[in-house]
XYZ file of C-alpha atoms in Angstrom:
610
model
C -18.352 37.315 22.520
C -19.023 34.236 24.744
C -16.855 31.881 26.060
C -18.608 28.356 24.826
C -16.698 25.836 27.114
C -13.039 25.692 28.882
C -11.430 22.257 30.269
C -8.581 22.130 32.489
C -5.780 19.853 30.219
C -3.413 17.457 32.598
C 0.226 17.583 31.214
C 2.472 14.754 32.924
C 4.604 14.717 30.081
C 4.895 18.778 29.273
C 3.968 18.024 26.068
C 1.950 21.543 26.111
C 2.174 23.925 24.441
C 3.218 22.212 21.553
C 0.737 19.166 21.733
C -2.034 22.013 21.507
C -0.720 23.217 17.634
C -0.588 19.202 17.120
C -4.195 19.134 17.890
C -4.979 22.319 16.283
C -3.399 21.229 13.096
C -5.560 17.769 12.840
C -8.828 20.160 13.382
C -7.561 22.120 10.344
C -6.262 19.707 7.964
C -8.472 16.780 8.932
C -11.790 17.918 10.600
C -13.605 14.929 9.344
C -11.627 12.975 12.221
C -14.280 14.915 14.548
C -16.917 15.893 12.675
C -18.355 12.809 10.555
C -20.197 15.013 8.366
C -17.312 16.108 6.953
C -15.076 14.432 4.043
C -12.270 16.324 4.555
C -10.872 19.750 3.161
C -8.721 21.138 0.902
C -5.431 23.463 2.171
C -5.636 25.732 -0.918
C -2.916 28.782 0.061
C -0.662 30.370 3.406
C 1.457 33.361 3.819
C 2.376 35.048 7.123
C 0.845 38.391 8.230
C 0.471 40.476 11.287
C -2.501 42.547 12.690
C -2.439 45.776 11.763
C -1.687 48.832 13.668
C -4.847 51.530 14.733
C -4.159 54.805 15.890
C -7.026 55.593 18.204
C -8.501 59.173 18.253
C -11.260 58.801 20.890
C -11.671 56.471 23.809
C -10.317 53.531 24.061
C -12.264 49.767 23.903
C -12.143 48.596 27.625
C -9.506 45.865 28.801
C -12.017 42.953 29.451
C -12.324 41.032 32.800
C -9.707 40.404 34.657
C -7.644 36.836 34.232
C -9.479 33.763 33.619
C -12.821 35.141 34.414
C -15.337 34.295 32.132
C -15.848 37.525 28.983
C -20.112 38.391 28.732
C -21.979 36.869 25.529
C -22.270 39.238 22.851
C -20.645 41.137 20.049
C -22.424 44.298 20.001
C -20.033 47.453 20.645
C -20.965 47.863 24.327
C -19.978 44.674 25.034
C -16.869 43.464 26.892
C -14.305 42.804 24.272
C -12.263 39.987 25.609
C -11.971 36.667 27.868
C -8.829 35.222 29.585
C -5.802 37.307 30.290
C -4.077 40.053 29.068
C -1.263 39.292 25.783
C -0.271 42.414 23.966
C 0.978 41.477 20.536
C 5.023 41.016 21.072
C 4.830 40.175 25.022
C 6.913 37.438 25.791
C 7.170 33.864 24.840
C 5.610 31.277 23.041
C 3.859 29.580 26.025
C 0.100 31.038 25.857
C -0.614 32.468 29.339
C 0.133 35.381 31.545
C 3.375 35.435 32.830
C 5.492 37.874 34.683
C 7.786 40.280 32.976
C 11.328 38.986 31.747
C 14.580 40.952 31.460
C 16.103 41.462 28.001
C 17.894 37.853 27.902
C 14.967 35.936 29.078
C 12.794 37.757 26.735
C 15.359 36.982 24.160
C 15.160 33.376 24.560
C 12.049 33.072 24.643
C 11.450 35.089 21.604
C 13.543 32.185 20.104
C 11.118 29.628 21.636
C 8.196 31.210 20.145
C 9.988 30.886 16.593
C 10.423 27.288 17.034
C 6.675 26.780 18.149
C 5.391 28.821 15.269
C 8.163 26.711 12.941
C 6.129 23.327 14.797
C 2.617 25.055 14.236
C 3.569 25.103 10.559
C 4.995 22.384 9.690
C 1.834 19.510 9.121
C 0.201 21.788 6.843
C 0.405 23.403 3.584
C 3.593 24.382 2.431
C 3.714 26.766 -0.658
C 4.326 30.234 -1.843
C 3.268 33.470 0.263
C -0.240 33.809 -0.484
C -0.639 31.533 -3.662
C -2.226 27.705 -3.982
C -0.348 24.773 -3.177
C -0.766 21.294 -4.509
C -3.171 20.341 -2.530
C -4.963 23.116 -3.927
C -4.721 22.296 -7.555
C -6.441 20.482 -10.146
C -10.075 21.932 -9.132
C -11.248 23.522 -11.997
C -14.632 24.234 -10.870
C -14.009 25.698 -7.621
C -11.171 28.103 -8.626
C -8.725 28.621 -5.139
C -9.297 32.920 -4.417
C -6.488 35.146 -3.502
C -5.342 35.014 0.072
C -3.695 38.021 -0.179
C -6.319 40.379 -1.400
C -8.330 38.256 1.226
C -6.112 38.808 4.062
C -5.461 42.528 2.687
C -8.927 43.590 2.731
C -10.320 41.989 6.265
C -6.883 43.824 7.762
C -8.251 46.956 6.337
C -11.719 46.386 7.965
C -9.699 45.844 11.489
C -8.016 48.941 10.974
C -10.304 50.923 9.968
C -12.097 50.651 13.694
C -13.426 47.134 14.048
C -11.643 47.516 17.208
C -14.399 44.175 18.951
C -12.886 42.090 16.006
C -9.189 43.254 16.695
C -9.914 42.445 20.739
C -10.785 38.938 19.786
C -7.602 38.106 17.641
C -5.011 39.685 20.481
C -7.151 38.636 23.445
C -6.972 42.239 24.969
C -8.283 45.733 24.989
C -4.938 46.863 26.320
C -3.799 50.754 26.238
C -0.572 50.083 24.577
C -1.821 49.025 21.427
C 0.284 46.288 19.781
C 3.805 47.992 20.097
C 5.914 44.559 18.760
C 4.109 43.742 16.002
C 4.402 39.191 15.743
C 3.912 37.136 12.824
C 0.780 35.338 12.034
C 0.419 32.291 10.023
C -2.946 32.435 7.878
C -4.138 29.404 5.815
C -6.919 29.957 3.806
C -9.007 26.210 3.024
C -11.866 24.921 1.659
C -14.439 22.740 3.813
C -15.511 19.644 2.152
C -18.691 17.770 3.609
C -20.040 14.454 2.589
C -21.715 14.450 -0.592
C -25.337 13.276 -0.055
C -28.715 14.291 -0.266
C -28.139 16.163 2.910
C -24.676 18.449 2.201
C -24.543 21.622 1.592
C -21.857 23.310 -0.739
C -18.267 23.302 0.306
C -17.341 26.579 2.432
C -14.066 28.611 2.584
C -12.266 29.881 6.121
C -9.407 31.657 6.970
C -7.599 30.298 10.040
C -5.495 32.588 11.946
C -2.445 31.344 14.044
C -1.069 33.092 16.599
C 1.397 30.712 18.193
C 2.724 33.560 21.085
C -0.683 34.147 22.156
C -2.117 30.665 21.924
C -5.078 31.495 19.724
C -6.384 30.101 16.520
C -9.225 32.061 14.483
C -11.159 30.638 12.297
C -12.596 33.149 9.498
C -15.981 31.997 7.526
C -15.997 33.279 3.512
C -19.565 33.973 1.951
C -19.836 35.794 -0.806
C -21.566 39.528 -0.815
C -24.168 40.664 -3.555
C -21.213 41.548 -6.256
C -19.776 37.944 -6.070
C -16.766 39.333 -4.167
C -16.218 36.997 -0.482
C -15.587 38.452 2.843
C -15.411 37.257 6.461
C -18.855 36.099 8.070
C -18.439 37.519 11.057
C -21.271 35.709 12.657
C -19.625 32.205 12.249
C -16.441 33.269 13.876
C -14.795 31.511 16.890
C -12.010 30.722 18.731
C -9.262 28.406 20.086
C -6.817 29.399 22.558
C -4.539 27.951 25.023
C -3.867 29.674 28.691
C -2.071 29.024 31.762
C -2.924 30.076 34.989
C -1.171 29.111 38.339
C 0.708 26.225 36.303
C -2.335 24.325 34.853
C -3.102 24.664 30.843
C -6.613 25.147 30.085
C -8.187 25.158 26.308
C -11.081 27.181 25.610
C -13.477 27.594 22.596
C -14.868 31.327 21.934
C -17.370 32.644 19.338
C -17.134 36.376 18.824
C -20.951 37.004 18.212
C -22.701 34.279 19.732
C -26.532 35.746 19.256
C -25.972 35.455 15.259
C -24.240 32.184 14.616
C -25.679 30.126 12.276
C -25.328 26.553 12.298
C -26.332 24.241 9.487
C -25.376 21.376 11.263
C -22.593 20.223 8.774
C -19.742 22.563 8.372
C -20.962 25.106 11.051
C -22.277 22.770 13.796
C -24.303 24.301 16.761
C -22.270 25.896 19.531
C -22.762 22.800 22.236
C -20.631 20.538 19.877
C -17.817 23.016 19.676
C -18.347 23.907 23.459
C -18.324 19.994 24.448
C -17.325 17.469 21.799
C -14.526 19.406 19.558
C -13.310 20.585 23.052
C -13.022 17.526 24.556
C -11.474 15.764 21.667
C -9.106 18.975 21.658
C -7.642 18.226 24.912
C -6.955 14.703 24.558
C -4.980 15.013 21.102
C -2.637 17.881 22.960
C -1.628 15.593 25.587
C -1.272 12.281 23.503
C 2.680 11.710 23.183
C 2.033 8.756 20.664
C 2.658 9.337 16.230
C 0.676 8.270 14.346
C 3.968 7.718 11.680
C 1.335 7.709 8.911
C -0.192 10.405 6.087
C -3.704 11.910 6.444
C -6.309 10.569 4.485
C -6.121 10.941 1.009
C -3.400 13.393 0.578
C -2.222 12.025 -3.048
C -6.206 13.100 -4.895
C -8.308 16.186 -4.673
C -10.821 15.184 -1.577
C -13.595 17.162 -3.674
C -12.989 14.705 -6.285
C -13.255 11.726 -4.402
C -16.378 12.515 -2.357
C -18.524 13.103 -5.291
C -17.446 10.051 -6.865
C -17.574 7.663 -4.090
C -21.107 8.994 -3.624
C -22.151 8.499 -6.942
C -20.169 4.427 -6.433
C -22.067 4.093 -3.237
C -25.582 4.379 -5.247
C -24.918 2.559 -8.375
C -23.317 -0.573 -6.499
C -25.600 -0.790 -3.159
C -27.603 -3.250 -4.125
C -24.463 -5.808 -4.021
C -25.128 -6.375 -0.770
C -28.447 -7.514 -0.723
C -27.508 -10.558 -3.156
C -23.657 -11.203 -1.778
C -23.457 -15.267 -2.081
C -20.279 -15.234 0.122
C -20.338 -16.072 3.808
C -18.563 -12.672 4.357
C -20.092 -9.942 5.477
C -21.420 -7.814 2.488
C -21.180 -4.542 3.714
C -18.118 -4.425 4.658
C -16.429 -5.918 1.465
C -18.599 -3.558 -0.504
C -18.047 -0.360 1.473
C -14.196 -1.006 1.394
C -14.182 -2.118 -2.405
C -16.209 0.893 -3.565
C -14.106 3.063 -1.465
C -10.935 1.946 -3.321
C -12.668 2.154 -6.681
C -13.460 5.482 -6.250
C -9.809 6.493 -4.920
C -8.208 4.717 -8.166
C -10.443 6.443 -10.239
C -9.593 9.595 -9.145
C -5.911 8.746 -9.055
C -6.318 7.765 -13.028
C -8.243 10.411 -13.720
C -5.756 13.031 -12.665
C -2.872 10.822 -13.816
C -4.345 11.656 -17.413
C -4.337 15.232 -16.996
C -0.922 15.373 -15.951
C -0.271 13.363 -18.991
C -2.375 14.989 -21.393
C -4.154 11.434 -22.142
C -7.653 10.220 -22.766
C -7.113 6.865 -23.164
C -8.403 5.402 -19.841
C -6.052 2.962 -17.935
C -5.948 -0.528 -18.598
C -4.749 -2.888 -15.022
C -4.429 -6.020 -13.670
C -5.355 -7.173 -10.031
C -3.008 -9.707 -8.911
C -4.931 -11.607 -6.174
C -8.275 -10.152 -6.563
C -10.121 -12.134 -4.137
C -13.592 -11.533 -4.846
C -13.098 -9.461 -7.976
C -15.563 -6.850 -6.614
C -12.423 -4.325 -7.461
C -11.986 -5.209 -10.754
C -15.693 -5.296 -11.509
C -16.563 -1.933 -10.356
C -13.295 -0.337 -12.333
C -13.972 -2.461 -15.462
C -18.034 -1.258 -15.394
C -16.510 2.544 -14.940
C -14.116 2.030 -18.639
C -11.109 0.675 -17.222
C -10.234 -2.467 -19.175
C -8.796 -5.152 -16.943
C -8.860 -8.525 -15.347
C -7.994 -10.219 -11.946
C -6.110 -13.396 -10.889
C -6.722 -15.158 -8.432
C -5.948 -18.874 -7.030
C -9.359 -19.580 -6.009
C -12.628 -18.878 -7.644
C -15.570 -17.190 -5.404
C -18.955 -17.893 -5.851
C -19.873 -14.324 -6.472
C -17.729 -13.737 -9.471
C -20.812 -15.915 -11.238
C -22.624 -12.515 -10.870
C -20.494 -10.075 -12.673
C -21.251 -10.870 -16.244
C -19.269 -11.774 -19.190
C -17.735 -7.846 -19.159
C -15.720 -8.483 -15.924
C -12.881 -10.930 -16.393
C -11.739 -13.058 -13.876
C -9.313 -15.715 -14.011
C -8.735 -18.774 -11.365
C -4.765 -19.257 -10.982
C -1.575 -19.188 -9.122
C 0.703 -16.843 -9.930
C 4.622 -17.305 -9.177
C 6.868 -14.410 -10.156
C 9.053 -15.193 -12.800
C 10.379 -14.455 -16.373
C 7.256 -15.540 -17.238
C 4.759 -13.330 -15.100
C 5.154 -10.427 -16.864
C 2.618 -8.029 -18.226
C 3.858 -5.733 -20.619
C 0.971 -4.112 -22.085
C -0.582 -3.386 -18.647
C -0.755 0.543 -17.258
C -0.861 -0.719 -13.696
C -0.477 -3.607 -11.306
C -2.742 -3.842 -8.062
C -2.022 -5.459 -5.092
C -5.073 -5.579 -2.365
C -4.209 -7.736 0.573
C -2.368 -9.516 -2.343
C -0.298 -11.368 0.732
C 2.505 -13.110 -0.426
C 2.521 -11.195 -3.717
C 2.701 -7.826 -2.119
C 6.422 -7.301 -2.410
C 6.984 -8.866 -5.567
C 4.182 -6.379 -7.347
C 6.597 -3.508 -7.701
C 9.169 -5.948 -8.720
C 6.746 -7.398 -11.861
C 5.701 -4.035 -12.303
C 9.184 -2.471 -12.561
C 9.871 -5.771 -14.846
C 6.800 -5.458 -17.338
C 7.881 -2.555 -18.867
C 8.999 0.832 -18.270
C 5.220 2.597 -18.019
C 4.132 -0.084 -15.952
C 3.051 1.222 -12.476
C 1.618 -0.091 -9.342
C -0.745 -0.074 -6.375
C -0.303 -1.862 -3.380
C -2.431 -2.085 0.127
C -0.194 -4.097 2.375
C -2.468 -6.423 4.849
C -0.802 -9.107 6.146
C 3.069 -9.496 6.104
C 4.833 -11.160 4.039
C 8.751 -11.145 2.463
C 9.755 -12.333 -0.711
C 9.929 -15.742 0.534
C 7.912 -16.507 3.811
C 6.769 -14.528 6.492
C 8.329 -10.678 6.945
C 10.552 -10.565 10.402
C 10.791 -7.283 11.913
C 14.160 -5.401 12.158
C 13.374 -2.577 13.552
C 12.245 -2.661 16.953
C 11.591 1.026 17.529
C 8.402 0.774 14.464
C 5.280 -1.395 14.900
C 5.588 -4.186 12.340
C 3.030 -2.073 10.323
C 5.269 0.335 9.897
C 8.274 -1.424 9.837
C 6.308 -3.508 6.760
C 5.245 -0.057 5.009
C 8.811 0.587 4.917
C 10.239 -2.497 3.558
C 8.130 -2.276 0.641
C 8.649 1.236 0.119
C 12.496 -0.122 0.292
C 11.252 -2.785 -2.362
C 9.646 -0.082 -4.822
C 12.592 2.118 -4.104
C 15.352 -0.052 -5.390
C 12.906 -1.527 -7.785
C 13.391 2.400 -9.494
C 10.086 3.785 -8.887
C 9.205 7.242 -7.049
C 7.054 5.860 -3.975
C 4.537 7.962 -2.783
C 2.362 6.682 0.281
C -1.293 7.850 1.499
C -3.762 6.457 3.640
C -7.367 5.581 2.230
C -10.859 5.784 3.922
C -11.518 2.076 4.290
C -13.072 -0.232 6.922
C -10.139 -2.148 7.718
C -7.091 -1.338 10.332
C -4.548 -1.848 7.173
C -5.178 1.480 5.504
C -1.989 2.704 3.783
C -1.096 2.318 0.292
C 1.911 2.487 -1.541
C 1.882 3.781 -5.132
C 4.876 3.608 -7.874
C 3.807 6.558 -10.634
C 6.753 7.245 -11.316
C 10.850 6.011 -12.184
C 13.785 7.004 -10.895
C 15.946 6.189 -13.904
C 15.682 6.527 -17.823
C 15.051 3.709 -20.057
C 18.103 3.346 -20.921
C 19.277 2.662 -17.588
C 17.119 -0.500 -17.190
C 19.752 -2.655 -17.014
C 21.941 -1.435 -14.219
C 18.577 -1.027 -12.374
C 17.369 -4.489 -12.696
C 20.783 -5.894 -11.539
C 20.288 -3.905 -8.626
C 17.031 -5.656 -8.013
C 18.111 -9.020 -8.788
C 20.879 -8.334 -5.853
C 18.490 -7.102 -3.321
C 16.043 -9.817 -3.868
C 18.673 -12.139 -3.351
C 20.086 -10.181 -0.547
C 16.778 -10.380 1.356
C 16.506 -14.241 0.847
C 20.406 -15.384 1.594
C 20.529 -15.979 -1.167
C 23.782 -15.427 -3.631
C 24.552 -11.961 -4.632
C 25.379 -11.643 -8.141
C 29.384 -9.745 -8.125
C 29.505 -6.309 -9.012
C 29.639 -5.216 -12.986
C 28.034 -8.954 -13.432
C 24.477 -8.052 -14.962
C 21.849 -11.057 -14.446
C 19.732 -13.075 -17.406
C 18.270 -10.613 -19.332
C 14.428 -9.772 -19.387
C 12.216 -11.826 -22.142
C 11.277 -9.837 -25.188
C 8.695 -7.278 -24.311
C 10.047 -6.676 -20.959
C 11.135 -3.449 -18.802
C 13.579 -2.384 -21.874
C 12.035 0.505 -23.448
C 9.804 3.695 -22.739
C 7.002 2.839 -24.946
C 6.853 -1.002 -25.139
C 4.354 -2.784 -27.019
C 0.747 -1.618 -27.910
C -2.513 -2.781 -27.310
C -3.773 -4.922 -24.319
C -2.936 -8.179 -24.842
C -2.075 -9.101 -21.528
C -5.897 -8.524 -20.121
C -6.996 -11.689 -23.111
C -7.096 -14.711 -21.029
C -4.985 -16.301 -24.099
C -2.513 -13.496 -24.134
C 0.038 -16.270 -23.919
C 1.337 -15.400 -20.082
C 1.731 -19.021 -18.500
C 0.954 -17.923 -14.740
C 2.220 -21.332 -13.656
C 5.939 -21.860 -14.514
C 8.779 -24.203 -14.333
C 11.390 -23.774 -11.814
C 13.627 -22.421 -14.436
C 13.566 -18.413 -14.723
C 12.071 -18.084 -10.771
C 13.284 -15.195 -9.451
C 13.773 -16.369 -6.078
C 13.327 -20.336 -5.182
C 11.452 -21.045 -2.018
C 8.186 -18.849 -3.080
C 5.226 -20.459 -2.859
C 1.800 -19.408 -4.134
C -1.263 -19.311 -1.784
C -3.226 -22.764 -1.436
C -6.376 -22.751 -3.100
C -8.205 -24.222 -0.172
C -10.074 -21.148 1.715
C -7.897 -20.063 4.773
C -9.230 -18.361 8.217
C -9.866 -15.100 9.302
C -7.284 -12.783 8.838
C -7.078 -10.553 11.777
C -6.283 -7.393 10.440
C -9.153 -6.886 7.966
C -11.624 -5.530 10.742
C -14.539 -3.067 10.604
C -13.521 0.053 12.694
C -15.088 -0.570 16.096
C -15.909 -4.121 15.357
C -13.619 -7.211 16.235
C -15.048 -9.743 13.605
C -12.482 -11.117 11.709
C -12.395 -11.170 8.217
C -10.985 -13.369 5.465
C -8.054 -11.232 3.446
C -8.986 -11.209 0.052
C -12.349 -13.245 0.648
C-alpha cells in the first residue's frame, strides 16, 4: 500500500474529530462538490458490521512501521502491511490516534464517546433498514440496487479466509493480538453517478467502510466477475483516515495496491488528485464550523434520472443561445432554465408512478419572465401557460405551441386555477408567498413549486425575525410556514442552478382531507391577516367562502380550462374579494439587476425573472 499524501489539519476550534466524519460524509453523499465530473450518487442501502475474526495457524503478517512513518508502496504479500500507528479493533476511544492506555472508567467513557461519534458519522446519510435500499435508492428500474448483505457477507469471508494485507488496511495494524473487542462498522453501499456526456462512463458501485474509533474510511470498488456476480476491485481501493500525533490531527489518503490502480479519469481519478486536491479540500471542510442549514442537491428525484435528462435538454435547446434577443446574458438564463426543466420533469415523472397516472401534468407559471420555462416543459408534453406583467422580446420566438400571456396578477377570489396540476413560482417576487396560498385555494390536487429569489411578504418587503438565520434562511422558512398552514406537506431541496438562490420549496402533498377545507382555509385567512396587521377573523367565525370550483373537493373539475387564454379567469380584479389590501403587482416597466441571480464565480448582476 502507499501512502498518497498527508496534511497537517489546524483545529482552533476542536472541531476534530467530528468535523473529519462532516467532511467524510459530503465526499460520500455529494462527491460532485469535488469532483466536477461527477453528477452526484445514489445512497442505495447501510447496515452495521464488524471485521471478522482469523485464527492464524502460521506466522503472523508483520506490525508495519512504527508511528507516523510513512508504510512502502505496494500490495504484494511481502510488503509492509500498514501506515500510521497502531489501533487494535476495540482500543480506546473515538478520537483516531495513538493514545496511552486508560483505566476501566476512562475507557468506559470514552467507549461512550465513540458511540456518539459513530451516531454523528451516521446521521447525514442514508437511513433505512439493515442491509436493504432506502428511498434514495428506489424508483431505478434499470439499475436494480444489489444486496449489501450478501455483499458485505462474501468480501468478510474473503478477509477471513487469509487476505490478512486487506484486513491490515481496514484496522491499520498487523498487531499480535488480533482484534480481541470486536467494534461496529457502518457500511453504505452507493452508486457513482458521472455526468452524462459523450465522455462518461457507466455509473459504478462502492462500498464505504466506516470505522469511526479508528478514524478510517474504506472505500470498496464493485465490478462484476465473468458469471455476472460483483465483488470488490481490489485495485481501486483506498483510504481515509484521521491520526493524532503529539496533539496535531493529520488526514491522510492511502491506496492499498498502488501499482494496479486504474484511473479513468471520472469516477476513479488518478492518484495525484486524491493525494492533493480531494486532500486538501478534505481538510478544510473538517475544520469549517459554519452550516450550511440547507439539503444536498437534488435529494427529492433519482440523480440518475436527472442527469440523463438534463443532458438530453442541454442538446435539444443549445442553440437558444445563439439567437437570445434579450440584453441578458443567454447562457446563463438557458443553463438555469434547462436545469429546472429537467428537475420538474423528473419530479412529474415520478409523481405519476407513485400515482399510477399517464396523463402528463398540466401547470401554470405565475411570473414567467422570459417563458423559456414554460416553453421547454410545454415542447416536452406538459400543457401549460405563463403570466407575466411584461412581455419579452424573445417570447416572439417560441411559436404558437407555447402560450404566454402579458398581465398582472393580484391574488384574489378571482385568481384561481382550478383545473391546473401545479403552480410555479421562479423568482416569482412578490407572488412567491401567495403561490401556495392560490394553490391550496384552486382546488384540492392543486400543487406547487416555488424558487424563492428575492424577498418578499404578503404585502411589501419580508423583515427578518430571526436574527440567529441569514435572511435566506429565515425567508425559506417563512414560506415553508406559509405552505404549512396553507395544509400542504412541504418538502425542500436544493437544485443545480447558476444562481446563489438555489432552494425550492415543493407542496405534493395535504395535510388535511377534503372535507376539512373549510377549517383549513379559515386558518389561512387568519394567518394572512396575522402577518399583515391586519384583523383576525374570531375563532369558530369561518371567512367568505371560496367561488364555485374552488379548494372544496378531491377531484374538482375536469379538463384544462384554465391554460385557454379565455378560460374566463380575470387576472386583474376589483378591490372587492382581495385577500389582503395593500398588495401590489410588479410594474411593467423593466426593473434593475437583481443581485442575487448571479453566475457562480461571477458578480454580474442579473435581472430576476428577465
Amino acid at each position: 500500500m502507499a501512502e498518497l499524501g498527508r496534511v497537517a489539519v489546524r483545529d482552533p476550534h476542536s472541531l476534530l474529530p467530528g468535523g473529519f466524519w462532516a467532511a467524510v460524509a459530503v465526499w460520500v453523499e455529494r462527491p460532485q462538490v469535488a469532483n466536477k465530473r461527477l453528477c452526484g450518487v445514489r445512497l442505495e442501502a447501510r447496515r452495521s458490521a464488524c471485521l471478522p475474526r482469523v485464527e492464524h495457524s502460521g506466522p503472523r503478517p508483520s506490525s508495519g512501521p512504527e508511528p507516523e512513518e510513512r508504510a512502502p508502496a505496494g500490495c504484494g504479500p511481502k510488503e509492509g502491511p500498514g501506515h500510521g500507528q497502531c489501533f487494535p479493533e476495540g482500543g480506546p476511544g473515538p478520537r483516531p490516534g495513538a493514545v496511552p492506555e486508560q483505566g476501566p472508567q476512562e475507557n468506559q467513557g470514552r467507549r461512550q464517546q465513540g458511540e456518539d461519534q459513530r451516531e454523528a458519522a451516521k446521521a447525514p446519510l442514508l437511513s433505512g433498514a439493515r442491509g436493504q435500499p432506502g428511498k434514495a435508492g428506489a424508483g431505478e428500474g434499470d439499475f436494480p440496487a444489489p444486496d449489501l448483505d450478501s455483499l458485505w457477507d462474501d468480501f468478510s469471508r474473503s478477509l477471513a479466509s487469509g487476505n490478512r494485507e486487506m484486513l491490515a488496511f481496514f484496522t491499520r495494524s498487523g498487531a499480535e493480538s488480533q482484534l480481541e473487542a470486536q467494534h461496529e462498522l457502518d457500511v453504505i453501499l452507493r452508486t457513482v453517478i458521472p455526468k452524462m456526456n459523450a465522455h462518461s462512463c457507466a455509473p459504478k458501485r462502492e462500498i464505504v467502510v466506516q470505522d469511526v474509533l479508528n478514524g478510517t474510511v474504506i472505500f470498496l470498488p464493485l465490478e462484476e466477475d465473468s458469471e455476472g456476480n460483483l465483488k470488490v476491485k481490489t485495485s481501486n481501493v483506498y483510504q481515509i483516515q484521521l491520526s493524532q500525533s503529539e496533539g496535531e490531527w493529520f488526514i491522510s489518503v492511502l491506496i492499498f495496491c498502488p501499482e494496479r490502480w486504474h484511473s479513468d479519469g471520472i469516477v476513479y481519478p488518478k492518484p495525484t488528485w486524491l493525494g492533493e486536491e480531494l486532500l486538501a479540500r478534505l481538510a478544510r471542510w473538517c475544520v469549517e464550523s459554519r452550516q450550511s442549514g440547507f439539503k444536498s442537491t437534488l435529494s427529492l428525484i433519482s440523480i440518475m434520472k436527472y442527469s440523463r435528462v438534463h443532458q438530453a435538454l442541454k442538446e435539444k435547446y443549445k442553440d437558444m443561445t445563439k439567437v437570445w434577443p434579450e440584453v441578458t446574458d443567454p447562457e446563463k438564463f438557458v443553463h438555469e432554465d434547462v436545469a429546472l426543466a429537467a428537475y420538474l420533469l423528473i419530479l412529474w415523472e415520478e409523481e405519476r408512478a407513485e400515482r399510477g397516472e399517464t396523463a402528463r401534468q398540466c401547470f401554470v407559471d405565475l411570473g414567467c419572465g422570459n417563458g423559456l420555462l414554460v416553453h421547454i416543459l410545454s415542447r416536452e408534453g406538459h400543457p401549460g401557460r405563463g403570466i407575466d406583467v411584461r412581455r419579452r422580446k424573445v417570447w416572439d420566438m417560441y411559436g404558437p405551441e407555447t402560450h404566454l400571456e402579458e398581465s398582472a396578477i393580484t391574488p384574489n377570489d378571482k385568481t384561481l386555477f382550478p383545473d391546473v396540476d401545479w403552480l410555479i413560482g421562479n423568482h416569482s417576487d412578490e407572488l412567491t408567498p401567495w403561490i401556495p396560498v392560490i394553490a391550496a385555494r384552486s382546488s384540492y390536487n392543486c400543487r406547487f413549486f416555488v424558487l424563492p429569489c428575492c424577498f418578499f411578504d404578503f404585502v411589501g418587503k419580508y423583515q427578518r425575525r430571526q436574527s440567529k438565520k441569514t435572511q435566506y434562511r429565515g425567508y425559506l422558512d417563512f414560506i415553508t410556514e406559509v405552505g404549512t398552514t396553507c395544509g400542504f406537506h412541504v418538502e425542500e431541496d436544493c437544485l443545480r442552478i447558476p444562481s446563489t438562490k438555489r432552494v425550492c420549496l415543493i407542496g405534493k402533498s395535504r395535510t388535511y382531507p377534503p372535507a376539512g377545507e373549510d377549517s383549513v382555509d379559515e386558518r389561512r385567512t387568519r394567518y394572512i391577516n396575522s402577518r399583515r396587521g391586519g384583523p383576525v377573523s374570531p375563532p369558530g367565525q369561518v371567512p367568505a367562502p371560496r367561488p364555485p370550483g374552488a379548494a372544496g373537493g378531491a377531484d374538482g373539475p375536469e379538463g384544462h380550462g384554465a391554460l385557454d387564454a379565455g378560460a374566463g379567469h380575470t387576472l386583474e380584479s376589483p378591490a372587492e374579494g382581495l385577500w389582503l389590501s395593500g398588495f401590489r403587482p410588479r410594474e411593467k416597466a423593466k426593473r434593475g439587476a437583481c443581485p442575487w441571480r448571479k453566475w457562480p464565480g461571477s458578480w454580474t448582476g442579473r435581472r430576476c425573472r428577465s
